PDB file of C-alpha atoms and ligand atoms in Angstrom:
ATOM      1  CA  MET A   1      23.409  20.927  14.940  1.00 87.00           C
ATOM      2  CA  GLU A   2      25.534  21.023  18.032  1.00 95.00           C
ATOM      3  CA  ARG A   3      27.675  18.334  19.427  1.00 95.00           C
ATOM      4  CA  ILE A   4      28.143  18.302  23.223  1.00 96.00           C
ATOM      5  CA  THR A   5      30.456  16.097  25.163  1.00 96.00           C
ATOM      6  CA  LEU A   6      29.453  14.991  28.654  1.00 95.00           C
ATOM      7  CA  GLU A   7      31.630  13.235  31.230  1.00 93.00           C
ATOM      8  CA  VAL A   8      30.027  10.310  32.983  1.00 92.00           C
ATOM      9  CA  ASP A   9      32.283   8.526  35.548  1.00 91.00           C
ATOM     10  CA  ALA A  10      35.318  10.028  33.762  1.00 87.00           C
ATOM     11  CA  LEU A  11      34.114   8.716  30.304  1.00 93.00           C
ATOM     12  CA  ARG A  12      33.224  10.620  27.239  1.00 94.00           C
ATOM     13  CA  ILE A  13      29.720  10.579  26.140  1.00 95.00           C
ATOM     14  CA  PRO A  14      28.746  12.686  23.192  1.00 96.00           C
ATOM     15  CA  VAL A  15      25.368  13.883  22.335  1.00 98.00           C
ATOM     16  CA  LEU A  16      23.901  15.675  19.290  1.00 98.00           C
ATOM     17  CA  LYS A  17      21.602  18.687  20.227  1.00 98.00           C
ATOM     18  CA  GLY A  18      18.821  19.892  18.034  1.00 97.00           C
ATOM     19  CA  LYS A  19      16.120  22.492  18.919  1.00 94.00           C
ATOM     20  CA  ASP A  20      15.540  22.975  22.653  1.00 96.00           C
ATOM     21  CA  ARG A  21      13.362  20.285  23.936  1.00 96.00           C
ATOM     22  CA  ASP A  22      13.552  17.728  26.906  1.00 97.00           C
ATOM     23  CA  ILE A  23      13.677  14.637  24.789  1.00 98.00           C
ATOM     24  CA  MET A  24      16.562  12.070  24.704  1.00 98.00           C
ATOM     25  CA  TYR A  25      16.847   9.709  21.829  1.00 98.00           C
ATOM     26  CA  ILE A  26      18.508   6.269  21.996  1.00 98.00           C
ATOM     27  CA  HIS A  27      19.712   4.487  18.933  1.00 98.00           C
ATOM     28  CA  GLY A  28      19.404   0.743  18.252  1.00 97.00           C
ATOM     29  CA  SER A  29      22.037  -1.935  17.532  1.00 97.00           C
ATOM     30  CA  GLY A  30      25.112  -0.792  15.612  1.00 95.00           C
ATOM     31  CA  CYS A  31      23.815   2.706  15.046  1.00 96.00           C
ATOM     32  CA  ASP A  32      24.636   5.982  16.541  1.00 97.00           C
ATOM     33  CA  ALA A  33      23.270   9.475  17.381  1.00 97.00           C
ATOM     34  CA  THR A  34      23.207  10.560  13.659  1.00 96.00           C
ATOM     35  CA  LEU A  35      20.228   8.189  13.126  1.00 96.00           C
ATOM     36  CA  TRP A  36      17.921  10.867  14.709  1.00 98.00           C
ATOM     37  CA  GLU A  37      19.132  13.871  12.552  1.00 97.00           C
ATOM     38  CA  LYS A  38      15.725  14.367  11.066  1.00 98.00           C
ATOM     39  CA  GLN A  39      14.166  14.236  14.396  1.00 98.00           C
ATOM     40  CA  LEU A  40      16.555  16.796  16.073  1.00 98.00           C
ATOM     41  CA  GLU A  41      16.079  19.065  13.347  1.00 97.00           C
ATOM     42  CA  GLU A  42      12.227  19.020  13.208  1.00 97.00           C
ATOM     43  CA  VAL A  43      11.233  17.894  16.912  1.00 98.00           C
ATOM     44  CA  GLY A  44      14.246  18.851  18.792  1.00 98.00           C
ATOM     45  CA  GLY A  45      16.137  17.235  21.783  1.00 98.00           C
ATOM     46  CA  TYR A  46      19.347  15.369  22.311  1.00 98.00           C
ATOM     47  CA  ALA A  47      20.702  12.166  20.738  1.00 98.00           C
ATOM     48  CA  ILE A  48      23.187  10.070  22.511  1.00 98.00           C
ATOM     49  CA  ASP A  49      26.089   7.782  21.200  1.00 97.00           C
ATOM     50  CA  LEU A  50      25.952   4.868  23.573  1.00 97.00           C
ATOM     51  CA  PRO A  51      29.264   3.736  24.833  1.00 96.00           C
ATOM     52  CA  ASN A  52      31.252   1.970  21.823  1.00 96.00           C
ATOM     53  CA  HIS A  53      29.096   3.671  19.267  1.00 96.00           C
ATOM     54  CA  GLY A  54      29.628   6.748  17.162  1.00 94.00           C
ATOM     55  CA  GLN A  55      32.198   9.030  18.822  1.00 93.00           C
ATOM     56  CA  SER A  56      31.478   7.645  22.384  1.00 92.00           C
ATOM     57  CA  CYS A  57      34.051   6.153  24.793  1.00 92.00           C
ATOM     58  CA  GLU A  58      35.022   2.536  24.816  1.00 91.00           C
ATOM     59  CA  ALA A  59      33.355   0.861  27.963  1.00 92.00           C
ATOM     60  CA  GLU A  60      32.675  -2.655  29.135  1.00 93.00           C
ATOM     61  CA  ILE A  61      28.921  -3.319  28.604  1.00 95.00           C
ATOM     62  CA  ARG A  62      27.543  -6.537  29.984  1.00 96.00           C
ATOM     63  CA  ASP A  63      23.870  -5.934  29.749  1.00 96.00           C
ATOM     64  CA  ILE A  64      21.077  -3.500  28.711  1.00 98.00           C
ATOM     65  CA  SER A  65      21.293  -1.931  32.187  1.00 98.00           C
ATOM     66  CA  ASP A  66      24.758  -0.843  31.609  1.00 97.00           C
ATOM     67  CA  TYR A  67      23.547   1.140  28.833  1.00 97.00           C
ATOM     68  CA  ALA A  68      20.640   2.426  30.798  1.00 98.00           C
ATOM     69  CA  TYR A  69      23.136   3.584  33.542  1.00 97.00           C
ATOM     70  CA  PHE A  70      24.888   6.024  31.011  1.00 96.00           C
ATOM     71  CA  VAL A  71      21.889   7.408  29.376  1.00 97.00           C
ATOM     72  CA  ALA A  72      20.232   8.053  32.859  1.00 98.00           C
ATOM     73  CA  LYS A  73      23.263  10.009  33.973  1.00 97.00           C
ATOM     74  CA  ALA A  74      23.557  11.952  30.748  1.00 97.00           C
ATOM     75  CA  VAL A  75      19.816  12.866  30.914  1.00 98.00           C
ATOM     76  CA  LYS A  76      20.400  14.003  34.445  1.00 97.00           C
ATOM     77  CA  LYS A  77      23.280  16.299  33.635  1.00 96.00           C
ATOM     78  CA  LEU A  78      21.619  17.790  30.623  1.00 96.00           C
ATOM     79  CA  VAL A  79      17.987  18.427  31.548  1.00 97.00           C
ATOM     80  CA  GLY A  80      17.209  16.528  34.836  1.00 97.00           C
ATOM     81  CA  SER A  81      14.371  14.526  33.202  1.00 98.00           C
ATOM     82  CA  ALA A  82      13.112  13.988  29.689  1.00 98.00           C
ATOM     83  CA  VAL A  83      10.972  12.014  27.217  1.00 98.00           C
ATOM     84  CA  ILE A  84      13.047   8.918  26.638  1.00 98.00           C
ATOM     85  CA  VAL A  85      12.711   7.854  22.922  1.00 98.00           C
ATOM     86  CA  GLY A  86      14.332   4.499  22.243  1.00 98.00           C
ATOM     87  CA  HIS A  87      14.400   2.488  18.924  1.00 98.00           C
ATOM     88  CA  SER A  88      14.827  -1.273  19.088  1.00 98.00           C
ATOM     89  CA  LEU A  89      17.932  -2.042  21.307  1.00 98.00           C
ATOM     90  CA  GLY A  90      17.318   1.591  22.459  1.00 98.00           C
ATOM     91  CA  GLY A  91      13.794   0.738  23.366  1.00 98.00           C
ATOM     92  CA  ALA A  92      14.981  -1.953  25.713  1.00 98.00           C
ATOM     93  CA  VAL A  93      17.495   0.589  27.251  1.00 98.00           C
ATOM     94  CA  ALA A  94      14.417   2.909  27.539  1.00 98.00           C
ATOM     95  CA  GLN A  95      12.292   0.296  29.566  1.00 98.00           C
ATOM     96  CA  LYS A  96      15.294  -0.349  31.846  1.00 98.00           C
ATOM     97  CA  ILE A  97      15.840   3.417  32.431  1.00 98.00           C
ATOM     98  CA  TYR A  98      12.106   3.624  33.467  1.00 98.00           C
ATOM     99  CA  LEU A  99      12.443   0.683  35.774  1.00 98.00           C
ATOM    100  CA  GLU A 100      15.864   1.632  37.296  1.00 98.00           C
ATOM    101  CA  TYR A 101      15.950   5.402  37.249  1.00 98.00           C
ATOM    102  CA  PRO A 102      12.361   6.544  36.933  1.00 98.00           C
ATOM    103  CA  LYS A 103      13.255  10.197  38.141  1.00 97.00           C
ATOM    104  CA  VAL A 104      14.811  10.903  34.896  1.00 98.00           C
ATOM    105  CA  VAL A 105      11.690   9.903  32.774  1.00 98.00           C
ATOM    106  CA  LYS A 106       8.879  12.289  31.875  1.00 98.00           C
ATOM    107  CA  ALA A 107       7.420   9.899  29.227  1.00 98.00           C
ATOM    108  CA  LEU A 108       8.500   7.079  27.035  1.00 98.00           C
ATOM    109  CA  ALA A 109       8.374   6.719  23.335  1.00 98.00           C
ATOM    110  CA  LEU A 110       9.075   3.050  22.466  1.00 98.00           C
ATOM    111  CA  VAL A 111       9.944   2.582  18.602  1.00 98.00           C
ATOM    112  CA  GLY A 112      10.297  -0.591  16.724  1.00 98.00           C
ATOM    113  CA  THR A 113      10.846  -2.494  20.012  1.00 98.00           C
ATOM    114  CA  GLY A 114       9.388  -4.997  22.319  1.00 98.00           C
ATOM    115  CA  ALA A 115       9.405  -6.438  25.804  1.00 98.00           C
ATOM    116  CA  ARG A 116      11.637  -9.361  24.672  1.00 98.00           C
ATOM    117  CA  LEU A 117      14.078  -9.025  21.574  1.00 98.00           C
ATOM    118  CA  ARG A 118      15.126 -12.537  20.614  1.00 98.00           C
ATOM    119  CA  VAL A 119      17.539 -12.629  17.644  1.00 97.00           C
ATOM    120  CA  LEU A 120      17.593 -15.145  14.914  1.00 94.00           C
ATOM    121  CA  PRO A 121      20.642 -17.493  15.814  1.00 95.00           C
ATOM    122  CA  GLU A 122      21.733 -17.405  12.280  1.00 94.00           C
ATOM    123  CA  ILE A 123      22.584 -13.711  12.305  1.00 95.00           C
ATOM    124  CA  LEU A 124      24.440 -13.980  15.553  1.00 95.00           C
ATOM    125  CA  LYS A 125      26.362 -16.880  13.996  1.00 95.00           C
ATOM    126  CA  LEU A 126      27.030 -14.930  10.611  1.00 95.00           C
ATOM    127  CA  LEU A 127      28.280 -11.805  12.410  1.00 94.00           C
ATOM    128  CA  LYS A 128      31.147 -13.729  13.690  1.00 93.00           C
ATOM    129  CA  GLU A 129      32.003 -15.761  10.638  1.00 94.00           C
ATOM    130  CA  LYS A 130      30.864 -13.675   7.623  1.00 95.00           C
ATOM    131  CA  PRO A 131      30.288 -10.217   8.825  1.00 92.00           C
ATOM    132  CA  GLU A 132      29.451  -8.969   5.281  1.00 93.00           C
ATOM    133  CA  GLU A 133      26.825 -11.361   4.671  1.00 94.00           C
ATOM    134  CA  ALA A 134      25.368 -10.989   8.097  1.00 94.00           C
ATOM    135  CA  ALA A 135      25.330  -7.148   7.584  1.00 94.00           C
ATOM    136  CA  LYS A 136      23.327  -7.696   4.326  1.00 92.00           C
ATOM    137  CA  MET A 137      20.813  -9.783   6.109  1.00 93.00           C
ATOM    138  CA  VAL A 138      20.271  -7.615   8.868  1.00 94.00           C
ATOM    139  CA  SER A 139      19.893  -4.673   6.534  1.00 94.00           C
ATOM    140  CA  LYS A 140      17.463  -6.624   4.441  1.00 92.00           C
ATOM    141  CA  TYR A 141      15.199  -7.301   7.435  1.00 94.00           C
ATOM    142  CA  ALA A 142      15.537  -3.709   8.840  1.00 94.00           C
ATOM    143  CA  PHE A 143      14.415  -1.695   5.812  1.00 92.00           C
ATOM    144  CA  SER A 144      11.523  -1.787   3.609  1.00 88.00           C
ATOM    145  CA  ASN A 145      13.404   0.558   1.280  1.00 81.00           C
ATOM    146  CA  GLU A 146      16.223  -0.930  -0.818  1.00 82.00           C
ATOM    147  CA  SER A 147      18.583   1.912  -1.362  1.00 84.00           C
ATOM    148  CA  LEU A 148      18.725   2.526   2.450  1.00 88.00           C
ATOM    149  CA  ALA A 149      19.346  -1.226   3.029  1.00 90.00           C
ATOM    150  CA  ASP A 150      22.399  -0.944   0.699  1.00 90.00           C
ATOM    151  CA  GLU A 151      23.783   2.032   2.592  1.00 89.00           C
ATOM    152  CA  PHE A 152      23.379   0.303   5.924  1.00 91.00           C
ATOM    153  CA  SER A 153      24.630  -3.019   4.796  1.00 92.00           C
ATOM    154  CA  ARG A 154      28.053  -1.378   4.363  1.00 92.00           C
ATOM    155  CA  ILE A 155      27.750   0.628   7.642  1.00 93.00           C
ATOM    156  CA  PHE A 156      26.748  -2.630   9.547  1.00 93.00           C
ATOM    157  CA  ALA A 157      29.594  -4.725   7.902  1.00 92.00           C
ATOM    158  CA  GLU A 158      32.130  -1.945   9.309  1.00 92.00           C
ATOM    159  CA  ARG A 159      30.498  -2.262  12.763  1.00 93.00           C
ATOM    160  CA  ALA A 160      30.084  -6.121  12.869  1.00 93.00           C
ATOM    161  CA  LYS A 161      31.802  -6.455  16.305  1.00 94.00           C
ATOM    162  CA  VAL A 162      29.540  -3.912  18.180  1.00 95.00           C
ATOM    163  CA  LEU A 163      26.424  -5.103  16.344  1.00 95.00           C
ATOM    164  CA  HIS A 164      27.223  -8.666  17.622  1.00 96.00           C
ATOM    165  CA  LEU A 165      27.553  -7.263  21.171  1.00 97.00           C
ATOM    166  CA  ASP A 166      24.181  -5.317  20.692  1.00 97.00           C
ATOM    167  CA  LEU A 167      22.229  -8.166  19.267  1.00 97.00           C
ATOM    168  CA  SER A 168      23.613 -10.655  21.837  1.00 97.00           C
ATOM    169  CA  LEU A 169      22.407  -8.172  24.630  1.00 98.00           C
ATOM    170  CA  CYS A 170      18.975  -7.803  22.755  1.00 98.00           C
ATOM    171  CA  ASP A 171      18.657 -11.748  22.748  1.00 98.00           C
ATOM    172  CA  ARG A 172      19.178 -11.896  26.460  1.00 97.00           C
ATOM    173  CA  PHE A 173      16.487  -8.898  27.069  1.00 98.00           C
ATOM    174  CA  ASP A 174      13.321 -10.387  28.309  1.00 98.00           C
ATOM    175  CA  LEU A 175      10.482  -8.512  30.351  1.00 98.00           C
ATOM    176  CA  LEU A 176       7.502 -10.521  28.899  1.00 98.00           C
ATOM    177  CA  ASP A 177       6.861 -12.253  32.104  1.00 98.00           C
ATOM    178  CA  ASP A 178       7.230  -9.073  34.330  1.00 98.00           C
ATOM    179  CA  TYR A 179       4.569  -7.274  32.162  1.00 98.00           C
ATOM    180  CA  ARG A 180       2.304 -10.276  32.117  1.00 98.00           C
ATOM    181  CA  ASN A 181       2.343 -10.951  35.804  1.00 97.00           C
ATOM    182  CA  GLY A 182       1.868  -7.081  36.584  1.00 96.00           C
ATOM    183  CA  LYS A 183       5.244  -6.455  38.043  1.00 97.00           C
ATOM    184  CA  ILE A 184       5.803  -3.757  35.613  1.00 97.00           C
ATOM    185  CA  LYS A 185       3.227  -1.029  35.537  1.00 96.00           C
ATOM    186  CA  VAL A 186       4.102   1.857  33.497  1.00 97.00           C
ATOM    187  CA  ASP A 187       2.670   4.938  34.748  1.00 96.00           C
ATOM    188  CA  VAL A 188       4.124   7.716  32.560  1.00 97.00           C
ATOM    189  CA  PRO A 189       2.658   8.837  29.250  1.00 98.00           C
ATOM    190  CA  THR A 190       3.744   6.418  26.675  1.00 98.00           C
ATOM    191  CA  LEU A 191       3.897   6.357  22.917  1.00 98.00           C
ATOM    192  CA  LEU A 192       4.416   3.264  20.648  1.00 98.00           C
ATOM    193  CA  ILE A 193       5.519   3.782  17.119  1.00 98.00           C
ATOM    194  CA  VAL A 194       6.120   0.804  14.712  1.00 98.00           C
ATOM    195  CA  GLY A 195       6.530   0.402  11.084  1.00 97.00           C
ATOM    196  CA  GLU A 196       3.668  -1.706   9.383  1.00 97.00           C
ATOM    197  CA  LYS A 197       6.110  -3.847   7.715  1.00 95.00           C
ATOM    198  CA  ASP A 198       8.761  -4.076  10.725  1.00 96.00           C
ATOM    199  CA  ALA A 199      10.270  -7.545  10.253  1.00 95.00           C
ATOM    200  CA  LEU A 200      12.692  -7.538  13.135  1.00 96.00           C
ATOM    201  CA  THR A 201      10.248  -6.272  15.826  1.00 98.00           C
ATOM    202  CA  PRO A 202       6.816  -6.943  14.331  1.00 98.00           C
ATOM    203  CA  VAL A 203       3.713  -4.968  15.204  1.00 98.00           C
ATOM    204  CA  LYS A 204       2.538  -7.709  17.529  1.00 98.00           C
ATOM    205  CA  TYR A 205       5.550  -6.773  19.968  1.00 98.00           C
ATOM    206  CA  SER A 206       4.051  -3.284  20.269  1.00 98.00           C
ATOM    207  CA  GLU A 207       0.516  -4.731  20.523  1.00 98.00           C
ATOM    208  CA  PHE A 208       1.804  -6.726  23.598  1.00 98.00           C
ATOM    209  CA  LEU A 209       3.221  -3.411  25.093  1.00 98.00           C
ATOM    210  CA  LYS A 210      -0.140  -1.702  24.344  1.00 98.00           C
ATOM    211  CA  LYS A 211      -2.012  -4.525  26.216  1.00 98.00           C
ATOM    212  CA  HIS A 212       0.044  -4.194  29.188  1.00 98.00           C
ATOM    213  CA  ILE A 213       0.224  -0.303  29.202  1.00 97.00           C
ATOM    214  CA  PRO A 214      -3.279   0.399  28.624  1.00 92.00           C
ATOM    215  CA  SER A 215      -2.893   4.180  28.655  1.00 95.00           C
ATOM    216  CA  ALA A 216      -0.283   3.968  25.872  1.00 98.00           C
ATOM    217  CA  GLU A 217      -1.049   5.524  22.354  1.00 98.00           C
ATOM    218  CA  MET A 218       0.075   3.411  19.551  1.00 98.00           C
ATOM    219  CA  VAL A 219       0.841   4.608  15.953  1.00 98.00           C
ATOM    220  CA  VAL A 220       1.417   2.018  13.194  1.00 98.00           C
ATOM    221  CA  ILE A 221       3.334   3.842  10.281  1.00 98.00           C
ATOM    222  CA  PRO A 222       2.123   2.445   6.762  1.00 97.00           C
ATOM    223  CA  GLU A 223       4.833   1.388   4.219  1.00 94.00           C
ATOM    224  CA  ALA A 224       7.746   1.428   6.780  1.00 95.00           C
ATOM    225  CA  GLY A 225      10.027  -1.240   8.254  1.00 95.00           C
ATOM    226  CA  HIS A 226      12.127  -1.344  11.372  1.00 97.00           C
ATOM    227  CA  MET A 227      14.024   1.847  10.575  1.00 96.00           C
ATOM    228  CA  VAL A 228      10.930   3.835  10.623  1.00 97.00           C
ATOM    229  CA  MET A 229      12.498   7.102  11.721  1.00 97.00           C
ATOM    230  CA  LEU A 230      14.601   7.099   8.594  1.00 96.00           C
ATOM    231  CA  GLU A 231      12.108   5.517   6.198  1.00 96.00           C
ATOM    232  CA  LYS A 232       9.182   7.802   6.938  1.00 97.00           C
ATOM    233  CA  PRO A 233      10.484  10.804   8.954  1.00 97.00           C
ATOM    234  CA  ASP A 234       7.620  12.971   8.369  1.00 98.00           C
ATOM    235  CA  GLU A 235       4.911  10.587   9.637  1.00 98.00           C
ATOM    236  CA  PHE A 236       7.346   9.685  12.547  1.00 98.00           C
ATOM    237  CA  ASN A 237       7.859  13.353  13.505  1.00 98.00           C
ATOM    238  CA  LYS A 238       4.203  14.253  13.349  1.00 98.00           C
ATOM    239  CA  ALA A 239       3.382  11.403  15.768  1.00 98.00           C
ATOM    240  CA  LEU A 240       6.278  12.219  18.189  1.00 98.00           C
ATOM    241  CA  LYS A 241       5.430  16.072  17.905  1.00 97.00           C
ATOM    242  CA  ASN A 242       1.790  15.437  18.665  1.00 97.00           C
ATOM    243  CA  PHE A 243       2.745  13.456  21.711  1.00 98.00           C
ATOM    244  CA  VAL A 244       5.283  15.548  23.235  1.00 97.00           C
ATOM    245  CA  GLU A 245       3.161  18.864  22.630  1.00 95.00           C
ATOM    246  CA  ARG A 246       0.313  17.441  24.588  1.00 94.00           C
ATOM    247  CA  LEU A 247       2.583  16.607  27.658  1.00 94.00           C
ATOM    248  CA  GLN A 248       3.470  20.301  28.428  1.00 65.00           C
TER     249      GLN A 248
HETATM  250  N1  LIG B 301       6.358  -9.260  22.371  1.00 77.40           N
HETATM  251  C1  LIG B 301       5.242 -10.025  22.319  1.00 77.40           C
HETATM  252  N2  LIG B 301       5.328 -11.325  22.159  1.00 77.40           N
HETATM  253  C2  LIG B 301       6.737 -11.824  21.834  1.00 77.40           C
HETATM  254  C3  LIG B 301       7.736 -10.947  22.010  1.00 77.40           C
HETATM  255  C4  LIG B 301       7.590  -9.697  22.175  1.00 77.40           C
HETATM  256  N3  LIG B 301       8.566  -8.758  22.397  1.00 77.40           N
HETATM  257  N4  LIG B 301       8.829 -11.723  21.586  1.00 77.40           N
HETATM  258  C5  LIG B 301       8.400 -12.913  21.535  1.00 77.40           C
HETATM  259  N5  LIG B 301       7.204 -12.900  21.610  1.00 77.40           N
HETATM  260  C6  LIG B 301       6.331 -14.242  21.487  1.00 77.40           C
HETATM  261  C7  LIG B 301       6.464 -14.780  19.992  1.00 77.40           C
HETATM  262  O1  LIG B 301       5.534 -14.086  19.268  1.00 77.40           O
HETATM  263  C8  LIG B 301       6.057 -16.162  20.309  1.00 77.40           C
HETATM  264  O2  LIG B 301       4.671 -16.393  20.504  1.00 77.40           O
HETATM  265  P1  LIG B 301       3.864 -17.714  19.761  1.00 77.40           P
HETATM  266  O3  LIG B 301       4.651 -18.870  20.327  1.00 77.40           O
HETATM  267  O4  LIG B 301       2.557 -17.431  20.063  1.00 77.40           O
HETATM  268  O5  LIG B 301       4.421 -17.394  18.413  1.00 77.40           O
HETATM  269  C9  LIG B 301       6.795 -16.507  21.673  1.00 77.40           C
HETATM  270  O6  LIG B 301       6.737 -15.208  22.289  1.00 77.40           O
HETATM  271  C10 LIG B 301       8.193 -17.077  21.558  1.00 77.40           C
HETATM  272  O7  LIG B 301       8.972 -16.346  20.651  1.00 77.40           O
HETATM  273  P2  LIG B 301      10.460 -16.007  20.840  1.00 77.40           P
HETATM  274  O8  LIG B 301      10.848 -15.555  22.114  1.00 77.40           O
HETATM  275  O9  LIG B 301      10.804 -14.964  19.916  1.00 77.40           O
HETATM  276  O10 LIG B 301      11.186 -17.470  20.468  1.00 77.40           O
HETATM  277  P3  LIG B 301      11.202 -18.395  19.252  1.00 77.40           P
HETATM  278  O11 LIG B 301      11.821 -19.517  19.491  1.00 77.40           O
HETATM  279  O12 LIG B 301       9.629 -18.585  18.787  1.00 77.40           O
HETATM  280  O13 LIG B 301      11.647 -17.502  17.873  1.00 77.40           O
HETATM  281  C11 LIG B 301      13.273 -16.154  16.710  1.00 77.40           C
HETATM  282  C12 LIG B 301      12.950 -16.947  17.940  1.00 77.40           C
HETATM  283  C13 LIG B 301      14.748 -15.482  16.940  1.00 77.40           C
HETATM  284  C14 LIG B 301      13.219 -16.997  15.477  1.00 77.40           C
HETATM  285  C15 LIG B 301      12.253 -14.915  16.774  1.00 77.40           C
HETATM  286  O14 LIG B 301      12.396 -14.232  17.971  1.00 77.40           O
HETATM  287  C16 LIG B 301      12.329 -14.006  15.591  1.00 77.40           C
HETATM  288  O15 LIG B 301      12.073 -14.180  14.471  1.00 77.40           O
HETATM  289  N6  LIG B 301      12.817 -12.835  15.966  1.00 77.40           N
HETATM  290  C17 LIG B 301      12.870 -11.556  15.024  1.00 77.40           C
HETATM  291  C18 LIG B 301      14.132 -11.398  14.266  1.00 77.40           C
HETATM  292  C19 LIG B 301      15.373 -10.860  15.039  1.00 77.40           C
HETATM  293  O16 LIG B 301      16.353 -11.117  14.820  1.00 77.40           O
HETATM  294  N7  LIG B 301      14.962  -9.566  15.515  1.00 77.40           N
HETATM  295  C20 LIG B 301      15.987  -8.774  16.178  1.00 77.40           C
HETATM  296  C21 LIG B 301      15.410  -8.063  17.205  1.00 77.40           C
HETATM  297  S1  LIG B 301      16.604  -6.725  17.754  1.00 77.40           S
END
């Protein structure tokens, strides 16, 4: 896998590159581009390290739109426009990219995400006071698979500060009314993927999106939790490949 370093407004934005394909993957809270290794290998495309994550630059991020700005600029530089795949917080970023920079969006794949992403207040409080306990709790909710949950509990504990920032941004993200009153009309092909056992962004969040984006396709992956691309990579890749191959 290749690592490419882009410059956006003189800031360093790294992306991982898999097989040639116009896809940009956006990770969720406290994660980084490596989350998508199996997708880059088998489906292809680019995965970004959002600012303050992985090997990315440090930048002041005040809301989800700030992340959207960096990703949209990266897509423009790399391929002009792409299928934007976003997981959880990354799914909120993908929705903002569609609303604010529609020219860079060929299609959307919204994974384990929603139109509103309120966060348990207990998680936000614990992340400040007892990061290790908070990391354990987030991992327990995020995975249906115990060994992956243990591994991520350590990763999230090391990244408690950025995880707190990301979850605070999620907590303020809310497009529910804009979808309900028709202000948002998504007119690009859209795929919704969610794990059947997702405890952080339950299936009903994707059902809401499906209701308000009638043309969207929805795939519920059995026996998977929130981190569906890691827990069930084969099923996930099959759904994504099937979607992107029909776009050409
Ligand atoms: N799509 C569709 N419906 C949504 C939604 C979404 N993205 N987000 C919230 N809603 C609905 C809820 O189902 C609820 O409907 P109901 O009253 O019919 O049950 C209503 O909107 C209000 O929900 P919410 O905004 O979440 O407020 P709340 O005070 O009921 O609950 C939490 C707050 C934090 C307890 C709850 O959001 C939760 O359990 N979140 C999941 C855990 C978490 O931390 N996730 C992290 C996401 S990154």
